[in-house]
mmCIF file of C-alpha atoms in Angstrom:
data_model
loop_
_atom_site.group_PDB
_atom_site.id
_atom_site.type_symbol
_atom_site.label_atom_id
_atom_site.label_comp_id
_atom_site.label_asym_id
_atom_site.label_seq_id
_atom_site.Cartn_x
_atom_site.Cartn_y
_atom_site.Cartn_z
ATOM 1 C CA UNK A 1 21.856 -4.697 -9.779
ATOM 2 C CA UNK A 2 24.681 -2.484 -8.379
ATOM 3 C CA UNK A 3 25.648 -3.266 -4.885
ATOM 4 C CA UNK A 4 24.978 0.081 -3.374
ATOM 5 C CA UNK A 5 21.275 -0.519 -5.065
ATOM 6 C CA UNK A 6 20.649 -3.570 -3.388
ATOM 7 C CA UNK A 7 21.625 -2.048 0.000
ATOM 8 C CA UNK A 8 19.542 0.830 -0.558
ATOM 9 C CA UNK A 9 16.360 -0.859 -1.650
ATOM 10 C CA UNK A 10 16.854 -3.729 1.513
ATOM 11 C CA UNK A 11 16.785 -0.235 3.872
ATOM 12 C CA UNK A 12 13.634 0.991 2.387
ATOM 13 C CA UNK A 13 12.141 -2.984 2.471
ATOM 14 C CA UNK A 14 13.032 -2.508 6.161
ATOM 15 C CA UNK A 15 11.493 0.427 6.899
ATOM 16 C CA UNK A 16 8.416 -0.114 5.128
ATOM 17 C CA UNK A 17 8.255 -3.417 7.173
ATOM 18 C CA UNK A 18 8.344 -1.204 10.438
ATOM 19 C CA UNK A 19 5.081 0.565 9.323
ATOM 20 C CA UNK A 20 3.256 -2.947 8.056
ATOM 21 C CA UNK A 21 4.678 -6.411 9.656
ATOM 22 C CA UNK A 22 3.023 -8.020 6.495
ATOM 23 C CA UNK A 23 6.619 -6.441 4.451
ATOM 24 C CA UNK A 24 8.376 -8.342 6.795
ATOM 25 C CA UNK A 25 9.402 -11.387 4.626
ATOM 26 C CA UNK A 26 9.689 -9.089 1.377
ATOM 27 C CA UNK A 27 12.135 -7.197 3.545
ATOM 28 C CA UNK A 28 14.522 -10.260 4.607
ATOM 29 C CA UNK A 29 14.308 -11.485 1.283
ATOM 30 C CA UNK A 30 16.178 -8.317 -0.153
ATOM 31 C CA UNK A 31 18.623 -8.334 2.711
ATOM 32 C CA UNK A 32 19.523 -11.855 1.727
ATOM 33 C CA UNK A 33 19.491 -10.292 -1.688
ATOM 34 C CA UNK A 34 22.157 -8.224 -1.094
ATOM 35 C CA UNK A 35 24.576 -10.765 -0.657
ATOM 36 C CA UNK A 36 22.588 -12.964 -3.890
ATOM 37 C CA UNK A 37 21.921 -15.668 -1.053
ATOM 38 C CA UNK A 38 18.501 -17.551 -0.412
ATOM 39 C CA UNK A 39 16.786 -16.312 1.896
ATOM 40 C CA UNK A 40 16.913 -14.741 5.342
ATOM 41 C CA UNK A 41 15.022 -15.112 8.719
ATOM 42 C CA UNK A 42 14.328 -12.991 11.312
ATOM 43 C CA UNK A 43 14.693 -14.724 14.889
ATOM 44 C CA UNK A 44 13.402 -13.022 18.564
ATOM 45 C CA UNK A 45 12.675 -13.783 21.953
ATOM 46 C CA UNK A 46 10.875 -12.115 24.806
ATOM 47 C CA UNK A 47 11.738 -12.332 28.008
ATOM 48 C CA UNK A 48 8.966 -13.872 29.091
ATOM 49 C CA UNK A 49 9.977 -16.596 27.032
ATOM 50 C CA UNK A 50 8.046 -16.273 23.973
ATOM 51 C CA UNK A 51 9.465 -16.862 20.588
ATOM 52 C CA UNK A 52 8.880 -16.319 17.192
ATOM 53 C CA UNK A 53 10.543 -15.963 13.305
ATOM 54 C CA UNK A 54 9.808 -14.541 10.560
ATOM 55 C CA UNK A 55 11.222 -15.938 7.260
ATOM 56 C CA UNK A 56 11.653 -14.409 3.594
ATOM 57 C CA UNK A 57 9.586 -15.402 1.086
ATOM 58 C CA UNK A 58 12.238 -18.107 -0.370
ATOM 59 C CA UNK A 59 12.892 -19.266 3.009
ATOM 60 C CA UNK A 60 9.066 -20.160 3.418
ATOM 61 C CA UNK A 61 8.489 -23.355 5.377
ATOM 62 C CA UNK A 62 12.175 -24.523 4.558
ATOM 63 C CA UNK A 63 13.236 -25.092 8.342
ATOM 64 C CA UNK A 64 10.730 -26.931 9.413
ATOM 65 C CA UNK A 65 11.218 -28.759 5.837
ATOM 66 C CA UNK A 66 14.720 -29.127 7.064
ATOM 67 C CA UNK A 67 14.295 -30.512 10.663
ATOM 68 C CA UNK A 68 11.324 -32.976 9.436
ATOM 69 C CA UNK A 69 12.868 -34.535 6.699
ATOM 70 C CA UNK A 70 16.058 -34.335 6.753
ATOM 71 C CA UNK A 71 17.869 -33.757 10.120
ATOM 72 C CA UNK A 72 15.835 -34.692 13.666
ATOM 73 C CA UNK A 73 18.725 -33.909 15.828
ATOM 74 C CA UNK A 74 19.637 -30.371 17.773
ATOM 75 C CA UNK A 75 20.622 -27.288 15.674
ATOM 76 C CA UNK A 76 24.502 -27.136 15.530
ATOM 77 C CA UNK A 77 25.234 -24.281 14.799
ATOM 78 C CA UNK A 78 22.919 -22.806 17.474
ATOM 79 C CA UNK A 79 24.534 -24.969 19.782
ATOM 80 C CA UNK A 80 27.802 -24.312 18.795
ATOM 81 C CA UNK A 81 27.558 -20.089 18.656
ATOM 82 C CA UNK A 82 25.909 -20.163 22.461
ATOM 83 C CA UNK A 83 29.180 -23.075 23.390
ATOM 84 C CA UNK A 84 31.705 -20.619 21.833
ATOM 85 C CA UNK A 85 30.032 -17.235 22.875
ATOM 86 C CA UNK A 86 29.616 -16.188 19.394
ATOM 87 C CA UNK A 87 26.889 -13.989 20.005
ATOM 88 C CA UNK A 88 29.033 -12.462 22.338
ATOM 89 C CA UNK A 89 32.397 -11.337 20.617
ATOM 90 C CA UNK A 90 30.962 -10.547 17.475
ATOM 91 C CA UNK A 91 29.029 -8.360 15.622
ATOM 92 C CA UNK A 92 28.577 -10.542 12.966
ATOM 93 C CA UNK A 93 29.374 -14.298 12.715
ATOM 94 C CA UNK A 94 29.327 -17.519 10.430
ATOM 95 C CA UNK A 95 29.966 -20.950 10.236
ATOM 96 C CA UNK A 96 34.027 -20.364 11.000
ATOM 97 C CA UNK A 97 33.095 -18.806 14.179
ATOM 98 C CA UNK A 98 31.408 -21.806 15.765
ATOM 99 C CA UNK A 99 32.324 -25.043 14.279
ATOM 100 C CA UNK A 100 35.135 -26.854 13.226
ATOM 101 C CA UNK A 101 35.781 -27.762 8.840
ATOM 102 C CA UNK A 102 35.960 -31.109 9.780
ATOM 103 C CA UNK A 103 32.390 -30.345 11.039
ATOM 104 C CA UNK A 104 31.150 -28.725 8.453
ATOM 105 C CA UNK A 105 32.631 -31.484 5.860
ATOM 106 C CA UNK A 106 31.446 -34.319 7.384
ATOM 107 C CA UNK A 107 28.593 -33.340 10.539
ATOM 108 C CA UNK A 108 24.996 -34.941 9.890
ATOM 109 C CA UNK A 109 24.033 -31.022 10.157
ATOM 110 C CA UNK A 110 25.890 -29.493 7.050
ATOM 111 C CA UNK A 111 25.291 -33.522 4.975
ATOM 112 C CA UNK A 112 21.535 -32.277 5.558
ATOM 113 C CA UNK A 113 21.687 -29.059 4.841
ATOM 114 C CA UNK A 114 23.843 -29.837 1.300
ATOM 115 C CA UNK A 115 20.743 -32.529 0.427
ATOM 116 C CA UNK A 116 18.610 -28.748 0.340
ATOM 117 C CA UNK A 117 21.325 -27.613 -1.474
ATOM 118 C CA UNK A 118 22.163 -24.953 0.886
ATOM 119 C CA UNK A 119 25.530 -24.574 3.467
ATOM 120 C CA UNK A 120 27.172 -21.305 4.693
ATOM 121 C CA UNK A 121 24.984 -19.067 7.230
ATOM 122 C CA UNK A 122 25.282 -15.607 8.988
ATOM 123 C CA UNK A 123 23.652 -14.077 11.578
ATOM 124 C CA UNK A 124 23.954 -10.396 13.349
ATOM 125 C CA UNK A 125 22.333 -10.249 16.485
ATOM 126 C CA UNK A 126 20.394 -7.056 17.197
ATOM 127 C CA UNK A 127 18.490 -5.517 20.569
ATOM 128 C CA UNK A 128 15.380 -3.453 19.268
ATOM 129 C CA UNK A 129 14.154 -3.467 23.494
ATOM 130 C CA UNK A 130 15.422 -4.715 26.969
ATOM 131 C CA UNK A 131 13.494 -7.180 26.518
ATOM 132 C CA UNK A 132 13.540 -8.335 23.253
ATOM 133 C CA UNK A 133 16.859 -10.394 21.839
ATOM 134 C CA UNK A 134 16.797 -11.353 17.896
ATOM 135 C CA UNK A 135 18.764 -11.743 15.213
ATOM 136 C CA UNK A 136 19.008 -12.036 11.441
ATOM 137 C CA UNK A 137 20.422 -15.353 10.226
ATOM 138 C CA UNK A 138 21.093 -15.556 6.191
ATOM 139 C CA UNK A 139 21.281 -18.622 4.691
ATOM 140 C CA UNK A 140 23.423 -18.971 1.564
ATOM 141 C CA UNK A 141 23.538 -21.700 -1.575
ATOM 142 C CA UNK A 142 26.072 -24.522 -1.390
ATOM 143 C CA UNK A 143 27.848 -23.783 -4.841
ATOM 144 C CA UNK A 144 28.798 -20.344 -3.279
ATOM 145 C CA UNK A 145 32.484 -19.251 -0.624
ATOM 146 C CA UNK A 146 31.978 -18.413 2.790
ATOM 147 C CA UNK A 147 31.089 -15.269 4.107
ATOM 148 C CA UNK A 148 33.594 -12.631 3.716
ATOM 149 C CA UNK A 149 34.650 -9.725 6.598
ATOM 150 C CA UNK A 150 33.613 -7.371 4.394
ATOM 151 C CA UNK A 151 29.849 -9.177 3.938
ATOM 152 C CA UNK A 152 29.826 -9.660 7.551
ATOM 153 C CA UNK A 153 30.589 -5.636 7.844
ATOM 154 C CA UNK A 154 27.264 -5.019 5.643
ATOM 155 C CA UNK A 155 25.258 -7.493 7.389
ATOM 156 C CA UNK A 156 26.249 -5.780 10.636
ATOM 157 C CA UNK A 157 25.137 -2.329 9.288
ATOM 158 C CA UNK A 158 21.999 -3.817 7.420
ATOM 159 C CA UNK A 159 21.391 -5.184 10.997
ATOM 160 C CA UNK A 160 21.443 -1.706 12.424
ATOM 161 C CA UNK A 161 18.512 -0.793 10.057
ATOM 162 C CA UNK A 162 16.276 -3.960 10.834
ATOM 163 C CA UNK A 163 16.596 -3.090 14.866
ATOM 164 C CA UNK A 164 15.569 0.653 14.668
ATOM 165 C CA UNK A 165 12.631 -0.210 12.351
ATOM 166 C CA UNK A 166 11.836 -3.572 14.486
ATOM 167 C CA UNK A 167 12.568 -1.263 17.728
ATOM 168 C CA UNK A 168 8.755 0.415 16.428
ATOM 169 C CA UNK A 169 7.300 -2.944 14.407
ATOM 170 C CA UNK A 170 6.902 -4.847 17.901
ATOM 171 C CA UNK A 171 5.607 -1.905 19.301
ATOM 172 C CA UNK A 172 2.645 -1.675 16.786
ATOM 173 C CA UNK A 173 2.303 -5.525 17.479
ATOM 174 C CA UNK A 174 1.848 -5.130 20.513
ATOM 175 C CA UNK A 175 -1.111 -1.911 19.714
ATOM 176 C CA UNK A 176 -2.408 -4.500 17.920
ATOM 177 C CA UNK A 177 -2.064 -2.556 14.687
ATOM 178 C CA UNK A 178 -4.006 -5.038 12.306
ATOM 179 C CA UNK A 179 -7.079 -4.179 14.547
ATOM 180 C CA UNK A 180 -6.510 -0.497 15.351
ATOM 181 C CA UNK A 181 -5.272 0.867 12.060
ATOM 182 C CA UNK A 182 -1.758 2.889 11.887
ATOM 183 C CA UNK A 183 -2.839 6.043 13.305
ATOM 184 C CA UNK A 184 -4.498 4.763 16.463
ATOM 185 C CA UNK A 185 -2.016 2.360 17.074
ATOM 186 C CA UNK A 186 0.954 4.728 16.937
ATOM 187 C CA UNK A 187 -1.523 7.027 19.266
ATOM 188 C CA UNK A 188 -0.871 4.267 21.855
ATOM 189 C CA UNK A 189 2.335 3.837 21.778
ATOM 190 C CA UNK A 190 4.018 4.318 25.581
ATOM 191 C CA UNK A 191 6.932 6.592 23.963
ATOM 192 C CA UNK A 192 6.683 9.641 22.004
ATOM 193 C CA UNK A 193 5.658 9.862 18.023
ATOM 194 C CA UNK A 194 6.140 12.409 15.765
ATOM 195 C CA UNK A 195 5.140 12.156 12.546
ATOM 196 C CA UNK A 196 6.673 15.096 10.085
ATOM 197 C CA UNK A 197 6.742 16.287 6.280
ATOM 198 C CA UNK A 198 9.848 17.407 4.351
ATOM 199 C CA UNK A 199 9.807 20.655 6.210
ATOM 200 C CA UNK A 200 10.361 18.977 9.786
ATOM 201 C CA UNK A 201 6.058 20.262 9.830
ATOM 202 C CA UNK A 202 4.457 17.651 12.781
ATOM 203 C CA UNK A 203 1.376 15.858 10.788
ATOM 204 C CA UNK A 204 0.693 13.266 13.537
ATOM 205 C CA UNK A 205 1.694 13.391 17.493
ATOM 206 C CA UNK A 206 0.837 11.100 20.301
ATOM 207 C CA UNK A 207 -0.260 11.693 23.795
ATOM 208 C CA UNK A 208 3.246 10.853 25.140
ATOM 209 C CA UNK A 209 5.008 12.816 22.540
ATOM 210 C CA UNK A 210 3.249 16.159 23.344
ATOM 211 C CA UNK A 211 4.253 15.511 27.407
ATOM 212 C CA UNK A 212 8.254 15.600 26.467
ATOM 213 C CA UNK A 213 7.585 18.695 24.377
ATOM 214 C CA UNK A 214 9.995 22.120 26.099
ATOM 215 C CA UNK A 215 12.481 19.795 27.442
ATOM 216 C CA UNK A 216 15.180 19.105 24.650
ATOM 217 C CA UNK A 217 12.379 19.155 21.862
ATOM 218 C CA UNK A 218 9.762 21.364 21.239
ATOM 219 C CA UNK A 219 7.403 22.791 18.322
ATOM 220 C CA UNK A 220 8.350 26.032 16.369
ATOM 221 C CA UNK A 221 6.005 27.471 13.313
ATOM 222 C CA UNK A 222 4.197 23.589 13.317
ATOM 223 C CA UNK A 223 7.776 22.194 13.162
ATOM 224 C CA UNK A 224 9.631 19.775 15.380
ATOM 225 C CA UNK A 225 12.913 21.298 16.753
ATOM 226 C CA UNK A 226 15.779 19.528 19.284
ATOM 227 C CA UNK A 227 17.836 21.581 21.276
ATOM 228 C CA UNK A 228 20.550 20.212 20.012
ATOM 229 C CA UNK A 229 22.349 21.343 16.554
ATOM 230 C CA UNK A 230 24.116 18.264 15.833
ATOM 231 C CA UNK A 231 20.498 15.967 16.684
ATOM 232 C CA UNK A 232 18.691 18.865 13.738
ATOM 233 C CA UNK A 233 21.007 18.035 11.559
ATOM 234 C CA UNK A 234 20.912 14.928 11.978
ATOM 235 C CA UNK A 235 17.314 14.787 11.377
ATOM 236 C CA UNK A 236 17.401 17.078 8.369
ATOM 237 C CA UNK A 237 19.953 14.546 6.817
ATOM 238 C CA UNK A 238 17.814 11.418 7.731
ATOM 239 C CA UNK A 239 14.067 13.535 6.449
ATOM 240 C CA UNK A 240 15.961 14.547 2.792
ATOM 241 C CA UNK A 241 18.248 11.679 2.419
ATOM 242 C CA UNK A 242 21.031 13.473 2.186
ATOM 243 C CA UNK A 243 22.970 10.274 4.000
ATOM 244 C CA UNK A 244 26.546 9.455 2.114
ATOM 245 C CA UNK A 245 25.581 6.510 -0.012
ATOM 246 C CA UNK A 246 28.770 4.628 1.146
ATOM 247 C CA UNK A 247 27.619 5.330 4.543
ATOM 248 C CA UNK A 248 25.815 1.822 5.789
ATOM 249 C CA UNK A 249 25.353 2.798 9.354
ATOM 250 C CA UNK A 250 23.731 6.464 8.261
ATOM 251 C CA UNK A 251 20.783 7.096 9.778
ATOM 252 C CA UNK A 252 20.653 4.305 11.665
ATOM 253 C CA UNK A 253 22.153 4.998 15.115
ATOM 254 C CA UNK A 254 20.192 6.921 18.071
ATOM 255 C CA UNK A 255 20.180 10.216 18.862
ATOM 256 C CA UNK A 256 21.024 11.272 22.505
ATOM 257 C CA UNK A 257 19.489 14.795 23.456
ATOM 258 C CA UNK A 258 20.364 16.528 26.872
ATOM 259 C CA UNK A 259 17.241 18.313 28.868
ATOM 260 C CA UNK A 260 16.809 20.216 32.241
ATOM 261 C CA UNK A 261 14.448 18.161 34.060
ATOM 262 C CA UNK A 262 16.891 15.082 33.553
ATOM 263 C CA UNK A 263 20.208 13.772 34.008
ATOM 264 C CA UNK A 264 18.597 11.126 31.635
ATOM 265 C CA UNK A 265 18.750 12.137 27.790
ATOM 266 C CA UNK A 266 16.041 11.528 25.907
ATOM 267 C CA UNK A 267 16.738 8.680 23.005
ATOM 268 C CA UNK A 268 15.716 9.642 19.097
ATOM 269 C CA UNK A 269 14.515 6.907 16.476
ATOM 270 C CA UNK A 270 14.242 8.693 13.031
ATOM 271 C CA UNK A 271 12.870 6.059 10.935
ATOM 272 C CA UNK A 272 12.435 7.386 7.020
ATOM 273 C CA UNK A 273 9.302 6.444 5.354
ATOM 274 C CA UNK A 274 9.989 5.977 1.764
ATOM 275 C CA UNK A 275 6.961 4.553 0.244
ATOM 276 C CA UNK A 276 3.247 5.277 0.519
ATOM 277 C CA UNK A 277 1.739 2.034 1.376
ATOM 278 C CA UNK A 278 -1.917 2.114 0.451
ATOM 279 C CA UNK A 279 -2.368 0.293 3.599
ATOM 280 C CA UNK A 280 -2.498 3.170 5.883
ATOM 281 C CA UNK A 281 -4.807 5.522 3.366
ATOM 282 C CA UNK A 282 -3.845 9.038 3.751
ATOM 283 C CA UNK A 283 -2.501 8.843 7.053
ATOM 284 C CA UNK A 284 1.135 8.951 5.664
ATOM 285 C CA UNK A 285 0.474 11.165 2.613
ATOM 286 C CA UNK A 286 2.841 13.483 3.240
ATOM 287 C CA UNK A 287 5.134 11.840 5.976
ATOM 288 C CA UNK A 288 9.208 11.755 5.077
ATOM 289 C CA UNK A 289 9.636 10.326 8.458
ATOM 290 C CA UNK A 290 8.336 8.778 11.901
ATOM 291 C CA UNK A 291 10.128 10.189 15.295
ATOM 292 C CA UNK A 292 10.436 8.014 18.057
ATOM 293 C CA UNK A 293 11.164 9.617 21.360
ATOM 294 C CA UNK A 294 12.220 7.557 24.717
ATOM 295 C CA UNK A 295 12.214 8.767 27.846
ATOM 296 C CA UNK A 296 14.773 6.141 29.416
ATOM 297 C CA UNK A 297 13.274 4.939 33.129
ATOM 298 C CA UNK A 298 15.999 5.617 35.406
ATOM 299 C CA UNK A 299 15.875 2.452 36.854
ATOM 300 C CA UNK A 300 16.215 0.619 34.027
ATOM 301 C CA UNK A 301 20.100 -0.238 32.944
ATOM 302 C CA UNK A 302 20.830 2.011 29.996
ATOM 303 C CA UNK A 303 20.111 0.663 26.780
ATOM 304 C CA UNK A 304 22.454 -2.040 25.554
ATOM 305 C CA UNK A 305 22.332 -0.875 21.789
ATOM 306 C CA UNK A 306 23.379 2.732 23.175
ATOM 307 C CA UNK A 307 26.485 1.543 25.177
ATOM 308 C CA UNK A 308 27.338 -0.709 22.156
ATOM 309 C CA UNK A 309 27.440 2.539 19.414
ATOM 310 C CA UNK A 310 29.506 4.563 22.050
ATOM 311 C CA UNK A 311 31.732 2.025 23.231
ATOM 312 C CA UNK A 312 32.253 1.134 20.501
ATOM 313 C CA UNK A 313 31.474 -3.063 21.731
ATOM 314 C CA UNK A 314 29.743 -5.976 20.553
ATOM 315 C CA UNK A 315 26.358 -6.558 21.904
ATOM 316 C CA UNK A 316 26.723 -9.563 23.600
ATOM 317 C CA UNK A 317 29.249 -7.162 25.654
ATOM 318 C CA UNK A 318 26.947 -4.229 25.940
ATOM 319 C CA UNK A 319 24.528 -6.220 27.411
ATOM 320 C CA UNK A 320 26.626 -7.530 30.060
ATOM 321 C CA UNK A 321 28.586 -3.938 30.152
ATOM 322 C CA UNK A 322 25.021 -2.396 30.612
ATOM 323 C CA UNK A 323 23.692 -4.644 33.903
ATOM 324 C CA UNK A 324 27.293 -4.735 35.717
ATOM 325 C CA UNK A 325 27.248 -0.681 34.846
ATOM 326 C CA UNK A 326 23.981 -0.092 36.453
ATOM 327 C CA UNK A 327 24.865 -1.912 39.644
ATOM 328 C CA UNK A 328 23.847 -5.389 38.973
ATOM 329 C CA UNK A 329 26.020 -8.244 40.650
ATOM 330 C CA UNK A 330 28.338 -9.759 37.983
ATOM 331 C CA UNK A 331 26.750 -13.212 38.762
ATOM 332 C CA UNK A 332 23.005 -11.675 38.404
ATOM 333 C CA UNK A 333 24.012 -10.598 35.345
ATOM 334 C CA UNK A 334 25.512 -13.660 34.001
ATOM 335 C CA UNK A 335 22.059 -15.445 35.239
ATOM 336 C CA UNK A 336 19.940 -12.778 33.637
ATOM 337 C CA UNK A 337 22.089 -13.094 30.157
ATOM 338 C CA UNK A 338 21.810 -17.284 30.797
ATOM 339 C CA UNK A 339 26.156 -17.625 30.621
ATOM 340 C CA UNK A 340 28.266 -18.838 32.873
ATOM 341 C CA UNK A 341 29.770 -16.478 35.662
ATOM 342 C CA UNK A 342 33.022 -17.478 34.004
ATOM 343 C CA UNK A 343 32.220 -16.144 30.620
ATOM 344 C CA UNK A 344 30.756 -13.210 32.002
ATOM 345 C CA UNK A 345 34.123 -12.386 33.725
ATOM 346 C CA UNK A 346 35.907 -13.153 30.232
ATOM 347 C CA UNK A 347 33.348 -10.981 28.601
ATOM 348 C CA UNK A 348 33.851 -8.172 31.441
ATOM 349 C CA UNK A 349 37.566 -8.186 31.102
ATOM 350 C CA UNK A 350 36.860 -7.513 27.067
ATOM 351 C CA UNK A 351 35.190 -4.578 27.791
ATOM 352 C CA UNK A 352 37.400 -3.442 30.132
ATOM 353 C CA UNK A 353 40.324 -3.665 27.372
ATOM 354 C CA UNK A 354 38.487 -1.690 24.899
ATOM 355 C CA UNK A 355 37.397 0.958 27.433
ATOM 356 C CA UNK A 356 40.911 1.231 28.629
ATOM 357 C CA UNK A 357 39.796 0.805 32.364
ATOM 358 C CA UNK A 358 40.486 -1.926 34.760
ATOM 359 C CA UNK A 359 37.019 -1.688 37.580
ATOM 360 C CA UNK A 360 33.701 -2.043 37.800
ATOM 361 C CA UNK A 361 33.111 0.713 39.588
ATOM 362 C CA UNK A 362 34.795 3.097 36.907
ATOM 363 C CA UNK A 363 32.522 0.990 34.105
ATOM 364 C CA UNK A 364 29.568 2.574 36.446
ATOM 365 C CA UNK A 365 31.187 6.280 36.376
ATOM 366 C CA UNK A 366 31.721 5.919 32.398
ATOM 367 C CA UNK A 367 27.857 4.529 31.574
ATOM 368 C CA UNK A 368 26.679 7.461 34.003
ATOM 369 C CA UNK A 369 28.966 10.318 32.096
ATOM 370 C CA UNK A 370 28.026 8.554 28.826
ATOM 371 C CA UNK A 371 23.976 8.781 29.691
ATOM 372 C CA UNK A 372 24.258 12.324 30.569
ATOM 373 C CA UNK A 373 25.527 13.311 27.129
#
C-alpha cells in the first residue's frame, strides 16, 4: 500500500480509537504498519503513579513473553534513554540515541531480543494532560536497517495524532464510558464538547461547553463559530478534510482562541470522526467531528504540548520550559520532572538557545505573551 495510504488509514485507526478504547490495539498496529514493523505499544503514566500499556494486536503478550523467558534483567534501553535524557532532546528517538553498537551487538538485551527475532525500536513521547506522560514505542524485525530521520519525522507527526485523540480517550476512561455509553460520558466531561455535522451544525453539546459559549465561540443558525478567522478555517479544513495530504502534522496541533473575560485563551481539540462505529448507535450518525474546548486554570503552568508547537522545542524541554515559566523553582521542577538539577540546567540553557534569550525571567514574559495569543 502507498505510503501516504498507510499514514492516512493509521490517523483514522487513531481517531476511531479516541471514540472506543477497544480500537486501541488495531490503531498501534497500523502505526507500526506504516513503517512495515511488528507491532507498536502505547506506554502512560499518571501522576499518581499509575501505569498502564496498551499493545497492537501482533505485539500481544510479547513483552511479558520477552522478560519471562528470555531476559530477567532491567530494560536497557529504558534505562539507557532516562541515563542519556533521550526523552528530553528529542522528538523522536531509537536505539542510536541511547546505547552504544557494541551494546547492541553483543548486550544480553538485544541477544534476547534477536532469539524473538526482533531488534531496532522507536519511541515518540507525547503529553495528552499535565498529568499524564506516554509514549509510543515501535518495535521493528531483526532482518530490517535502523530507523531513519525521515521515519523518526513521521513517527513524530503520527505521535501528534495519537496525543490529541488520547488527550479525549482517557477522558472517556475516566467517565467510565463502557458503563455510561458515548453520549453520557462525553456529557461529563469537565471541558467543553461539541459535537458538529459537515455544516459546522452542533448535534451534541455538554454542560461545560454551553458555559464558554459568547466568549471566543458561540452558536450562529445551530452552527459553532470562533471569533477567530484563522481558528474557522481551521476547523472547516479539519470537518471536510481538506488537509494537504503531505501535510503529517495537519490537523493535529491546538487551536489558541483569544476572549474578553480572559487573558487565558481558550485551547481547541478538533478530532475528525471518520467512521461510524456501530458501537455508539446513532449518536454519531451524522458527526464529521468532536470539539474539545479547554478553559486553561490559571494556576496551572501552561500546557507543555502548547509551548512545545510554538517554541518550536522538544517535550522533554517544554515541560521543564513550562514549570520554570510559570514561576516554579528550577530545582522543584527538576524534582517534579524526576532529573537531576544538573540536567535541568542543561535542558534550560537548550531552551534558552532556541528562544534566543538568556533569563528566566524573560522565559516567564515570553510563555505569558505566548498564552495571551
Amino acid at each position: 500500500m502507498d505510503t501516504k495510504l498507510l499514514f492516512n488509514d493509521a490517523v483514522e485507526a487513531i481517531f476511531d480509537a479516541a471514540l472506543a478504547p477497544a480500537g486501541w490495539p488495531i490503531a498501534l498496529q497500523r502505526i507500526a504498519n506504516c513503517f512495515g514493523d511488528v507491532g507498536s505499544v502505547l506506554l502512560y503514566g499518571r501522576d499518581d503513579g499509575g501505569f498502564g500499556y496498551i499493545e497492537s494486536e501482533a505485539l500481544a503478550g510479547k513483552a511479558t513473553e520477552f522478560f519471562s523467558d528470555y531476559y530477567r534483567g532491567p530494560d536497557l534501553r529504558a534505562v539507557r534513554a532516562v541515563e542519556r535524557g533521550a526523552f528530553l532532546k528529542h522528538n523522536a528517538f531509537t536505539d542510536r540515541h541511547v546505547v552504544t553498537e557494541e551494546e547492541i551487538e553483543s548486550h544480553p538485551y538485544y541477544v534476547a531480543l534477536a532469539r524473538m527475532r526482533l531488534k531496532y525500536f522507536a519511541n515518540v513521547p507525547i503529553c495528552p494532560d499535565w498529568r499524564i506522560v506516554a509514549g509510543v514505542v515501535i518495535q521493528r524485525s531483526i532482518d530490517k536497517s535502523p530507523y531513519s530521520d525521515d521515519e523518526l519525522q513521521t513517527l513524530t507527526s503520527l505521535g501528534r495524532h495519537v496525543e490529541k485523540a488520547f488527550r479525549l480517550g482517557m477522558r472517556l476512561l475516566d467517565a467510565e464510558i463502557a458503563q455510561a455509553g458515548l453520549g453520557e460520558a462525553l456529557a461529563r466531561l469537565k471541558m467543553g464538547v461539541f459535537v458538529i455535522d459537515s455544516s459546522c451544525r452542533i448535534t451534541f453539546q455538554n454542560e461545560e461547553g454551553a458555559k464558554l459559549l459568547g466568549d471566543g465561540l458561540s452558536i450562529a443558525g445551530d452552527r459553532l463559530t470562533f471569533h477567530s478567522a484563522i481558528a474557522q478555517r481551521q476547523l472547516d479544513m479539519v470537518v471536510n478534510h481538506r488537509g494537504a495530504a503531505d501535510d503529517g502534522d495537519f490537523g493535529a496541533k491546538a487551536l489558541m482562541i483569544g476572549r474578553a473575560r480572559s487573558e487565558q485563551p481558550l485551547t481547541i481539540y478538533v478530532l475528525p470522526i471518520t467512521r461510524k462505529s456501530s458501537a455508539h448507535g446513532d449518536f454519531l450518525t451524522h458527526a464529521r467531528a468532536i470539539v474539545l474546548v479547554n478553559d486553561p486554570d490559571n494556576s496551572d503552568p501552561p500546557d507543555p504540548s502548547l509551548v512545545r508547537d510554538l517554541l518550536g522545542l522538544t517535550l522533554g524541554e517544554a515541560r521543564l520550559a513550562s514549570l520554570v515559566g510559570s514561576g516554579i523553582r528550577l530545582r522543584d521542577a527538576a524534582n517534579r520532572l524526576g532529573i537531576t538539577e544538573m540536567t535541568a540546567r542543561t535542558v534550560l540553557k537548550r531552551v534558552f538557545d532556541k528562544t534566543n534569550i538568556s533569563r528566566q525571567p524573560e522565559l516567564a514574559t515570553l510563555l505569558a505573551k505566548l498564552m495571551r495569543c
